[in-house]
Amino acid sequence: MGRWSFVGRTDELNRLVNAATSPDIRGLFFSGMAGVGKSRLLWQCLEYLPELGCAVWSASANIASAGIPFGGLAQVLPADQPAGLSPAGIMRWAVDALHQQAAGRRIVIGIDDAHLLDPSSAALVYLIARSDNATVLGTLRSGEPVPLPIRALWTDDLVDHAELAPLGPDDTTDLLTAMLGDPVDAPSADRLHRLSAGNALMLRELVIAAHSSEELTRTYGVWRWTGRTQLPRSLDDLIDARIGQLDQGVRAVVELVAMGEPIGLTLLNRATDNSSVEAAEERGLIRVVTHDRRSDVRLAHPLYGEVVRRRCPVTRARRLNARLADLVERVGTRRRDDLLRVAVWRLDSGTALDPALLLNAGGQAFSQFDVPLAARLARAALDAGGGYQAAELLATILMFGDRAAEAIEVLDSVADQITSDERRSRWLTVRGMVSYWGLNQESTVAEIAADAERLTDPADRARVVAFEAIMRLHRLECAEALRLSRSVLDRPAATVAARGLARCTIAHLQAARGELVLSGRAVDGVAAEAAQWRVEMPYLQLALELARGTGLALAGDLAGIDAIVAAEFADLADAGDFRIGSGYLSILRAQAARLRGQTGEALRTSLGACAVLATSKVFAGLAHAERAQAAAMRGDVESAIEAMAESDRSHTSGMAILYPWLEQARATVLAAAGDLPAAVAGLRGLVGLLQSDGFAGHEVLALHDLVRLGRADIEIGEPTVTGRRQSVAQRLTELSETVDGPLPALMARHARAEYGHSGDQLLAVADAFSELDLNVFAAEATSRAVARLRAARSTRSHEANLRLAGLLRRCDVLRTPALSTRQPALTERERQIARLAARGLASRNIAEQLYISTRTVENHLQRVYNKLGVTGRGELWPALRAMPEQENDPDR
């Protein structure tokens, strides 16, 4: 692990710097809990201030110096203190000495832990703050008594005083990345953030403990945390210092909240002494959160619960959990999650005797996509005699926990309990899911079709047929998938869940065919009925998101993708270790980032998806393909090739429906490697397959990739009735009339502009792409416009250069063929002279600096003007910025 870096806190750091340098402000003090990062923030500011011409002195107060006069400022005061001065004389001498040493510079005094200053030092700090041309910056620990002279600094309006908030989720993630050297997957970062509550010190101790216990693992360059780490002793001591000694009543309150948080305030008062509850709140051990008309109690810090629960004797913990369950059952399980909480308390207390309670709670946990908890409850229900229903639920959960072989064993153990068509249909569908997606056994489809024929109840048969349909869709048996799905919808007896699954199958197929409006309506209809199918088939949400995500990606609707990856399902999937769901949404997030030109974010997010799906047989191939595209677009050819090979190894034939995305990624990698003929050939082959399958929505994107490679004029597909094949531009124009949404028409315009060599039309197309936030396409179209306009000696070439420079500033590292093909190549000397001229240096000065003649400089500049299509020095800078080969130029 590396050294902890300073991350985030940009606003707070700027505020400190402004306080130190503004003539109207005398200082700023930040208060905060221990470990929140206030000391690091102060030192970061103090390190920066000398560059701004400040004379900086720093001191760190401590308990050892708190009883020594001027001990807190021993690091600040000059060593040659005159003898015989009174305390007041010492203070006047100190202020004068600091001003003399500053020699006209602004004085900045930084004091860490100023609450520990001795009285003399605190008085001197106040005096310094009142002197001219001086600033006092400092930190204080929240809850500690503050010396009166320090408090007077802000009560007398000499300095500002603010509370330093904990690190936010993004800053925590950045800090983890800096510490570990590689990114941390989103669920792990979120859990670590919540457990540390944004406290940098606690976060550091958690990471060190997790790393040393090997519970923090690295896969595909992404760190994951299992969350099972024991707290280190250093963190125990820190929390002990915060909690302090507790009397029996307050301890009872803290322990009860630790076992049951969030717990209703009314319930807590009923279970404990009211005065003890008030004492615990006054000491900052618990906090009351009011929402609507309910008041819930939580511990003040998540780690308090970890320590209290670990130290609570087993017998007392079991008693407390049983008491919580009794209390809630006595008043009735009124809240939505009361049933789940009671079941967990019963399980933890050893009083879970009712398999129905455990089974219902397991189903509720699974409907919230909490896979570990759902599996625990379902297994307990099975062990308690829950029989077939418990086994079915457990096997389903194990499937989504990447434990397919174990799921089969559980299902087979209750095969003799299949006594009805209803049970057989459920057993067949669960076993089919596990066999097909978990074990990659494609024979499952034929087997499930044969077994469905033996079911007599229409509703039970519809359920099995709906599963057969979606399996056939994934095998690319699209016509049969459509027929079967429609047959389910034609059966009034089919359940809402079965009908929803059939509609998702159709919606996915409609999206692939370019029928995006119909697909969106179908998805919205299924989502509207979620309350009716959530309990019976919670994993239907995954089919829903796959259909919806496919439609949004094909439409280039980045805002729509942003909405679904920020919705509740994404949070639940991440927090509950529902890996297939969180992995797929990470892939969508990476796609949106890539199209925006944020290739660094696309690469990080796709790497996270690869790590989450490392044991999955469903979306792993797609995750690696997305990683390959991001790496290729960043110019990292070696990583892109490796990722594409891994995609081929991990992709299964049972997910053949994903082939368009994989083949597009393959073409991107080939193009990045410089093999444009192979990339073009691959895309032409892909277009042929897509036309055969009727996937017009995907075909639009594949054809546009050919346009981006400058191949709008080549012929594709089979000959038409005229005996000739269509060009890419012609086919895109044709598809724009049948495929839904604005994107096909825009891509067809792009093709026609490229085919017609029109720089002006390419600029118009780029503007339209930019409005959709498709920055990569916009930059590529503008780059080609620059080349066309230069060739035509158009007066708009300068405007195009400016636009391209602006678009590239909106992107991360971006290296694609369209941004480099046909771009003018400048020699090293030409680039050198052009950069100096762009800065405003006269030719004579450039000649002197480079030891060449002025005529030579002018000759080089003329060649540069001709190559870049500019008319003079004023147009040089944007033209240079628009050249991809200048991307790593330190002068940019």
CSV table of C-alpha atoms in Angstrom, one decimal, residues 566-826:
chain,number,residue,atom,x,y,z
A,566,ALA,CA,-28.7,5.8,-10.3
A,567,ALA,CA,-32.0,4.2,-9.5
A,568,GLU,CA,-32.8,2.1,-6.5
A,569,PHE,CA,-32.1,-1.2,-8.1
A,570,ALA,CA,-28.4,-0.2,-8.7
A,571,ASP,CA,-28.0,0.7,-5.0
A,572,LEU,CA,-29.7,-2.5,-3.8
A,573,ALA,CA,-27.7,-4.7,-6.2
A,574,ASP,CA,-24.4,-3.1,-5.1
A,575,ALA,CA,-25.1,-3.2,-1.4
A,576,GLY,CA,-26.6,-6.7,-1.5
A,577,ASP,CA,-23.8,-8.4,-3.5
A,578,PHE,CA,-26.3,-9.1,-6.4
A,579,ARG,CA,-23.3,-9.4,-8.7
A,580,ILE,CA,-25.1,-10.1,-12.0
A,581,GLY,CA,-27.2,-7.0,-11.6
A,582,SER,CA,-24.5,-4.7,-10.3
A,583,GLY,CA,-22.1,-6.0,-12.9
A,584,TYR,CA,-24.4,-5.4,-15.8
A,585,LEU,CA,-25.3,-1.9,-14.6
A,586,SER,CA,-21.5,-1.2,-14.4
A,587,ILE,CA,-21.2,-2.2,-18.0
A,588,LEU,CA,-23.9,0.3,-19.0
A,589,ARG,CA,-22.2,3.0,-16.9
A,590,ALA,CA,-18.9,2.3,-18.7
A,591,GLN,CA,-20.7,2.5,-22.1
A,592,ALA,CA,-22.1,5.9,-21.3
A,593,ALA,CA,-18.7,7.1,-20.1
A,594,ARG,CA,-17.0,5.8,-23.2
A,595,LEU,CA,-19.4,7.6,-25.6
A,596,ARG,CA,-18.9,10.8,-23.7
A,597,GLY,CA,-15.2,10.5,-24.2
A,598,GLN,CA,-14.5,9.9,-20.5
A,599,THR,CA,-12.3,6.9,-21.4
A,600,GLY,CA,-10.6,6.8,-18.0
A,601,GLU,CA,-13.9,6.5,-16.2
A,602,ALA,CA,-15.1,3.9,-18.8
A,603,LEU,CA,-11.9,1.8,-18.2
A,604,ARG,CA,-12.2,2.0,-14.3
A,605,THR,CA,-15.9,1.1,-14.4
A,606,SER,CA,-15.5,-1.7,-16.8
A,607,LEU,CA,-12.6,-3.1,-14.8
A,608,GLY,CA,-14.9,-3.0,-11.8
A,609,ALA,CA,-17.5,-4.9,-13.8
A,610,CYS,CA,-14.9,-7.5,-14.7
A,611,ALA,CA,-14.0,-8.0,-11.0
A,612,VAL,CA,-17.6,-8.3,-9.9
A,613,LEU,CA,-18.4,-10.8,-12.7
A,614,ALA,CA,-15.2,-12.8,-12.3
A,615,THR,CA,-17.1,-15.9,-11.4
A,616,SER,CA,-20.1,-15.2,-13.6
A,617,LYS,CA,-21.0,-17.1,-16.8
A,618,VAL,CA,-23.5,-14.4,-17.9
A,619,PHE,CA,-22.1,-11.0,-18.5
A,620,ALA,CA,-18.4,-11.5,-18.0
A,621,GLY,CA,-17.6,-11.6,-21.7
A,622,LEU,CA,-19.5,-8.4,-22.2
A,623,ALA,CA,-17.6,-6.7,-19.4
A,624,HIS,CA,-14.2,-7.6,-20.8
A,625,ALA,CA,-15.3,-6.5,-24.3
A,626,GLU,CA,-16.3,-3.1,-22.8
A,627,ARG,CA,-12.9,-3.0,-21.1
A,628,ALA,CA,-11.2,-3.7,-24.4
A,629,GLN,CA,-13.0,-0.8,-26.1
A,630,ALA,CA,-12.1,1.7,-23.4
A,631,ALA,CA,-8.4,0.6,-23.4
A,632,ALA,CA,-8.3,0.7,-27.3
A,633,MET,CA,-9.8,4.2,-27.3
A,634,ARG,CA,-7.1,5.3,-24.9
A,635,GLY,CA,-4.4,3.9,-27.2
A,636,ASP,CA,-3.5,1.1,-24.8
A,637,VAL,CA,-3.4,-1.5,-27.5
A,638,GLU,CA,-1.7,-4.2,-25.5
A,639,SER,CA,-4.4,-4.1,-22.7
A,640,ALA,CA,-7.1,-3.9,-25.3
A,641,ILE,CA,-5.9,-7.1,-27.0
A,642,GLU,CA,-5.6,-8.9,-23.7
A,643,ALA,CA,-9.1,-7.8,-22.6
A,644,MET,CA,-10.6,-9.0,-25.9
A,645,ALA,CA,-8.9,-12.4,-25.6
A,646,GLU,CA,-10.4,-12.6,-22.0
A,647,SER,CA,-13.8,-11.7,-23.4
A,648,ASP,CA,-13.6,-14.6,-25.9
A,649,ARG,CA,-12.5,-17.0,-23.1
A,650,SER,CA,-15.3,-15.9,-20.7
A,651,HIS,CA,-18.1,-15.5,-23.2
A,652,THR,CA,-20.5,-18.4,-23.4
A,653,SER,CA,-22.6,-19.6,-26.3
A,654,GLY,CA,-25.7,-19.4,-24.0
A,655,MET,CA,-25.3,-15.6,-24.2
A,656,ALA,CA,-25.1,-15.4,-28.0
A,657,ILE,CA,-27.6,-12.5,-28.1
A,658,LEU,CA,-24.7,-10.3,-27.0
A,659,TYR,CA,-22.5,-10.9,-30.1
A,660,PRO,CA,-23.1,-7.5,-31.7
A,661,TRP,CA,-21.4,-5.7,-28.8
A,662,LEU,CA,-18.5,-8.1,-28.7
A,663,GLU,CA,-17.9,-7.9,-32.4
A,664,GLN,CA,-18.0,-4.1,-32.4
A,665,ALA,CA,-15.4,-4.1,-29.6
A,666,ARG,CA,-13.2,-6.5,-31.6
A,667,ALA,CA,-13.3,-4.1,-34.6
A,668,THR,CA,-12.3,-1.2,-32.3
A,669,VAL,CA,-9.4,-3.2,-30.9
A,670,LEU,CA,-8.2,-4.1,-34.5
A,671,ALA,CA,-8.4,-0.5,-35.6
A,672,ALA,CA,-6.5,0.7,-32.5
A,673,ALA,CA,-3.8,-1.9,-33.3
A,674,GLY,CA,-3.4,-0.3,-36.8
A,675,ASP,CA,-5.1,-3.2,-38.7
A,676,LEU,CA,-7.8,-1.1,-40.4
A,677,PRO,CA,-8.5,-3.7,-43.2
A,678,ALA,CA,-9.2,-6.4,-40.6
A,679,ALA,CA,-11.4,-4.0,-38.6
A,680,VAL,CA,-13.4,-3.0,-41.7
A,681,ALA,CA,-13.7,-6.7,-42.7
A,682,GLY,CA,-15.0,-7.6,-39.3
A,683,LEU,CA,-17.6,-4.9,-39.3
A,684,ARG,CA,-18.7,-5.8,-42.8
A,685,GLY,CA,-19.1,-9.4,-41.6
A,686,LEU,CA,-21.0,-8.2,-38.5
A,687,VAL,CA,-23.4,-6.1,-40.7
A,688,GLY,CA,-24.1,-9.3,-42.7
A,689,LEU,CA,-25.0,-11.3,-39.6
A,690,LEU,CA,-27.1,-8.5,-38.2
A,691,GLN,CA,-29.1,-8.2,-41.5
A,692,SER,CA,-29.7,-12.0,-41.3
A,693,ASP,CA,-30.9,-11.8,-37.8
A,694,GLY,CA,-33.0,-8.7,-38.4
A,695,PHE,CA,-31.1,-6.7,-35.8
A,696,ALA,CA,-31.5,-3.3,-37.5
A,697,GLY,CA,-30.9,-1.4,-34.2
A,698,HIS,CA,-27.5,-3.0,-33.8
A,699,GLU,CA,-26.8,-2.7,-37.6
A,700,VAL,CA,-27.0,1.1,-37.4
A,701,LEU,CA,-24.2,1.2,-34.9
A,702,ALA,CA,-22.0,-1.2,-36.8
A,703,LEU,CA,-22.5,0.8,-40.0
A,704,HIS,CA,-21.7,4.0,-38.2
A,705,ASP,CA,-18.4,2.4,-37.0
A,706,LEU,CA,-17.5,2.0,-40.7
A,707,VAL,CA,-18.3,5.6,-41.2
A,708,ARG,CA,-16.0,6.5,-38.3
A,709,LEU,CA,-13.3,4.5,-40.1
A,710,GLY,CA,-13.8,6.6,-43.2
A,711,ARG,CA,-15.6,3.8,-45.1
A,712,ALA,CA,-19.0,5.4,-45.8
A,713,ASP,CA,-18.6,4.5,-49.5
A,714,ILE,CA,-17.9,0.8,-49.4
A,715,GLU,CA,-20.6,-1.7,-50.3
A,716,ILE,CA,-22.1,-4.0,-47.8
A,717,GLY,CA,-24.7,-6.7,-47.6
A,718,GLU,CA,-26.4,-8.8,-50.3
A,719,PRO,CA,-27.2,-7.4,-53.7
A,720,THR,CA,-30.5,-5.6,-54.0
A,721,VAL,CA,-33.2,-6.1,-56.7
A,722,THR,CA,-31.1,-4.0,-59.0
A,723,GLY,CA,-28.3,-6.5,-58.7
A,724,ARG,CA,-26.0,-4.0,-56.9
A,725,ARG,CA,-25.1,-3.8,-53.2
A,726,GLN,CA,-25.8,-0.7,-51.1
A,727,SER,CA,-23.1,1.6,-49.8
A,728,VAL,CA,-22.8,2.1,-46.1
A,729,ALA,CA,-24.2,5.6,-46.6
A,730,GLN,CA,-27.2,4.3,-48.6
A,731,ARG,CA,-28.0,1.6,-46.1
A,732,LEU,CA,-27.9,4.0,-43.1
A,733,THR,CA,-30.2,6.3,-45.0
A,734,GLU,CA,-32.6,3.5,-45.5
A,735,LEU,CA,-32.5,2.3,-41.9
A,736,SER,CA,-33.0,5.9,-40.7
A,737,GLU,CA,-36.6,5.6,-42.0
A,738,THR,CA,-37.4,2.4,-40.1
A,739,VAL,CA,-35.3,2.4,-36.9
A,740,ASP,CA,-36.7,4.6,-34.1
A,741,GLY,CA,-35.1,7.6,-32.5
A,742,PRO,CA,-33.0,10.6,-33.7
A,743,LEU,CA,-29.7,8.7,-33.8
A,744,PRO,CA,-30.1,6.7,-37.0
A,745,ALA,CA,-31.0,9.8,-39.0
A,746,LEU,CA,-28.0,11.6,-37.5
A,747,MET,CA,-25.7,8.8,-38.3
A,748,ALA,CA,-27.0,8.7,-41.8
A,749,ARG,CA,-26.3,12.4,-42.2
A,750,HIS,CA,-22.8,11.7,-40.9
A,751,ALA,CA,-22.3,9.0,-43.6
A,752,ARG,CA,-23.6,11.3,-46.3
A,753,ALA,CA,-21.3,14.1,-45.2
A,754,GLU,CA,-18.3,11.8,-45.1
A,755,TYR,CA,-19.3,10.3,-48.5
A,756,GLY,CA,-19.6,13.7,-50.0
A,757,HIS,CA,-16.4,15.0,-48.5
A,758,SER,CA,-18.3,18.0,-47.0
A,759,GLY,CA,-16.5,19.8,-44.2
A,760,ASP,CA,-19.5,22.1,-43.6
A,761,GLN,CA,-21.9,19.2,-43.2
A,762,LEU,CA,-19.5,17.3,-41.0
A,763,LEU,CA,-19.4,20.3,-38.7
A,764,ALA,CA,-23.2,20.4,-38.6
A,765,VAL,CA,-23.3,16.7,-37.8
A,766,ALA,CA,-20.7,17.2,-35.0
A,767,ASP,CA,-22.9,19.9,-33.4
A,768,ALA,CA,-25.9,17.5,-33.4
A,769,PHE,CA,-23.7,14.7,-31.8
A,770,SER,CA,-22.5,17.2,-29.2
A,771,GLU,CA,-26.0,18.1,-28.2
A,772,LEU,CA,-26.6,14.4,-27.4
A,773,ASP,CA,-23.4,14.4,-25.3
A,774,LEU,CA,-21.9,11.9,-27.8
A,775,ASN,CA,-18.6,13.7,-27.6
A,776,VAL,CA,-16.5,11.0,-29.2
A,777,PHE,CA,-18.6,11.0,-32.4
A,778,ALA,CA,-18.7,14.8,-32.3
A,779,ALA,CA,-14.9,15.1,-32.0
A,780,GLU,CA,-14.3,12.5,-34.8
A,781,ALA,CA,-16.7,14.3,-37.2
A,782,THR,CA,-15.1,17.6,-36.4
A,783,SER,CA,-11.6,16.2,-37.0
A,784,ARG,CA,-12.7,14.9,-40.4
A,785,ALA,CA,-14.2,18.3,-41.1
A,786,VAL,CA,-10.9,20.0,-40.3
A,787,ALA,CA,-9.2,17.8,-42.8
A,788,ARG,CA,-11.8,18.5,-45.5
A,789,LEU,CA,-11.8,22.2,-44.9
A,790,ARG,CA,-8.0,22.4,-44.9
A,791,ALA,CA,-7.9,20.5,-48.2
A,792,ALA,CA,-10.5,23.0,-49.6
A,793,ARG,CA,-8.6,26.0,-48.2
A,794,SER,CA,-11.8,27.0,-46.6
A,795,THR,CA,-12.0,30.0,-44.3
A,796,ARG,CA,-13.9,27.8,-41.8
A,797,SER,CA,-10.9,25.6,-41.0
A,798,HIS,CA,-9.9,27.9,-38.1
A,799,GLU,CA,-13.5,27.7,-36.7
A,800,ALA,CA,-13.3,23.9,-37.1
A,801,ASN,CA,-10.0,23.8,-35.2
A,802,LEU,CA,-11.5,25.8,-32.4
A,803,ARG,CA,-14.5,23.5,-32.1
A,804,LEU,CA,-12.2,20.4,-32.2
A,805,ALA,CA,-10.0,21.8,-29.4
A,806,GLY,CA,-13.2,22.5,-27.3
A,807,LEU,CA,-14.5,19.0,-27.8
A,808,LEU,CA,-11.2,17.4,-27.0
A,809,ARG,CA,-11.1,19.4,-23.7
A,810,ARG,CA,-14.4,17.7,-22.8
A,811,CYS,CA,-12.9,14.3,-23.3
A,812,ASP,CA,-10.3,12.3,-21.5
A,813,VAL,CA,-7.4,10.6,-23.3
A,814,LEU,CA,-8.8,9.8,-26.7
A,815,ARG,CA,-7.0,8.1,-29.6
A,816,THR,CA,-9.2,6.8,-32.4
A,817,PRO,CA,-8.4,6.4,-36.1
A,818,ALA,CA,-10.8,9.2,-37.0
A,819,LEU,CA,-8.8,11.6,-34.8
A,820,SER,CA,-5.5,10.7,-36.5
A,821,THR,CA,-6.2,9.6,-40.0
A,822,ARG,CA,-5.4,12.3,-42.6
A,823,GLN,CA,-4.1,14.7,-40.0
A,824,PRO,CA,-1.1,16.7,-41.0
A,825,ALA,CA,2.2,15.5,-39.7
A,826,LEU,CA,4.5,18.1,-38.3
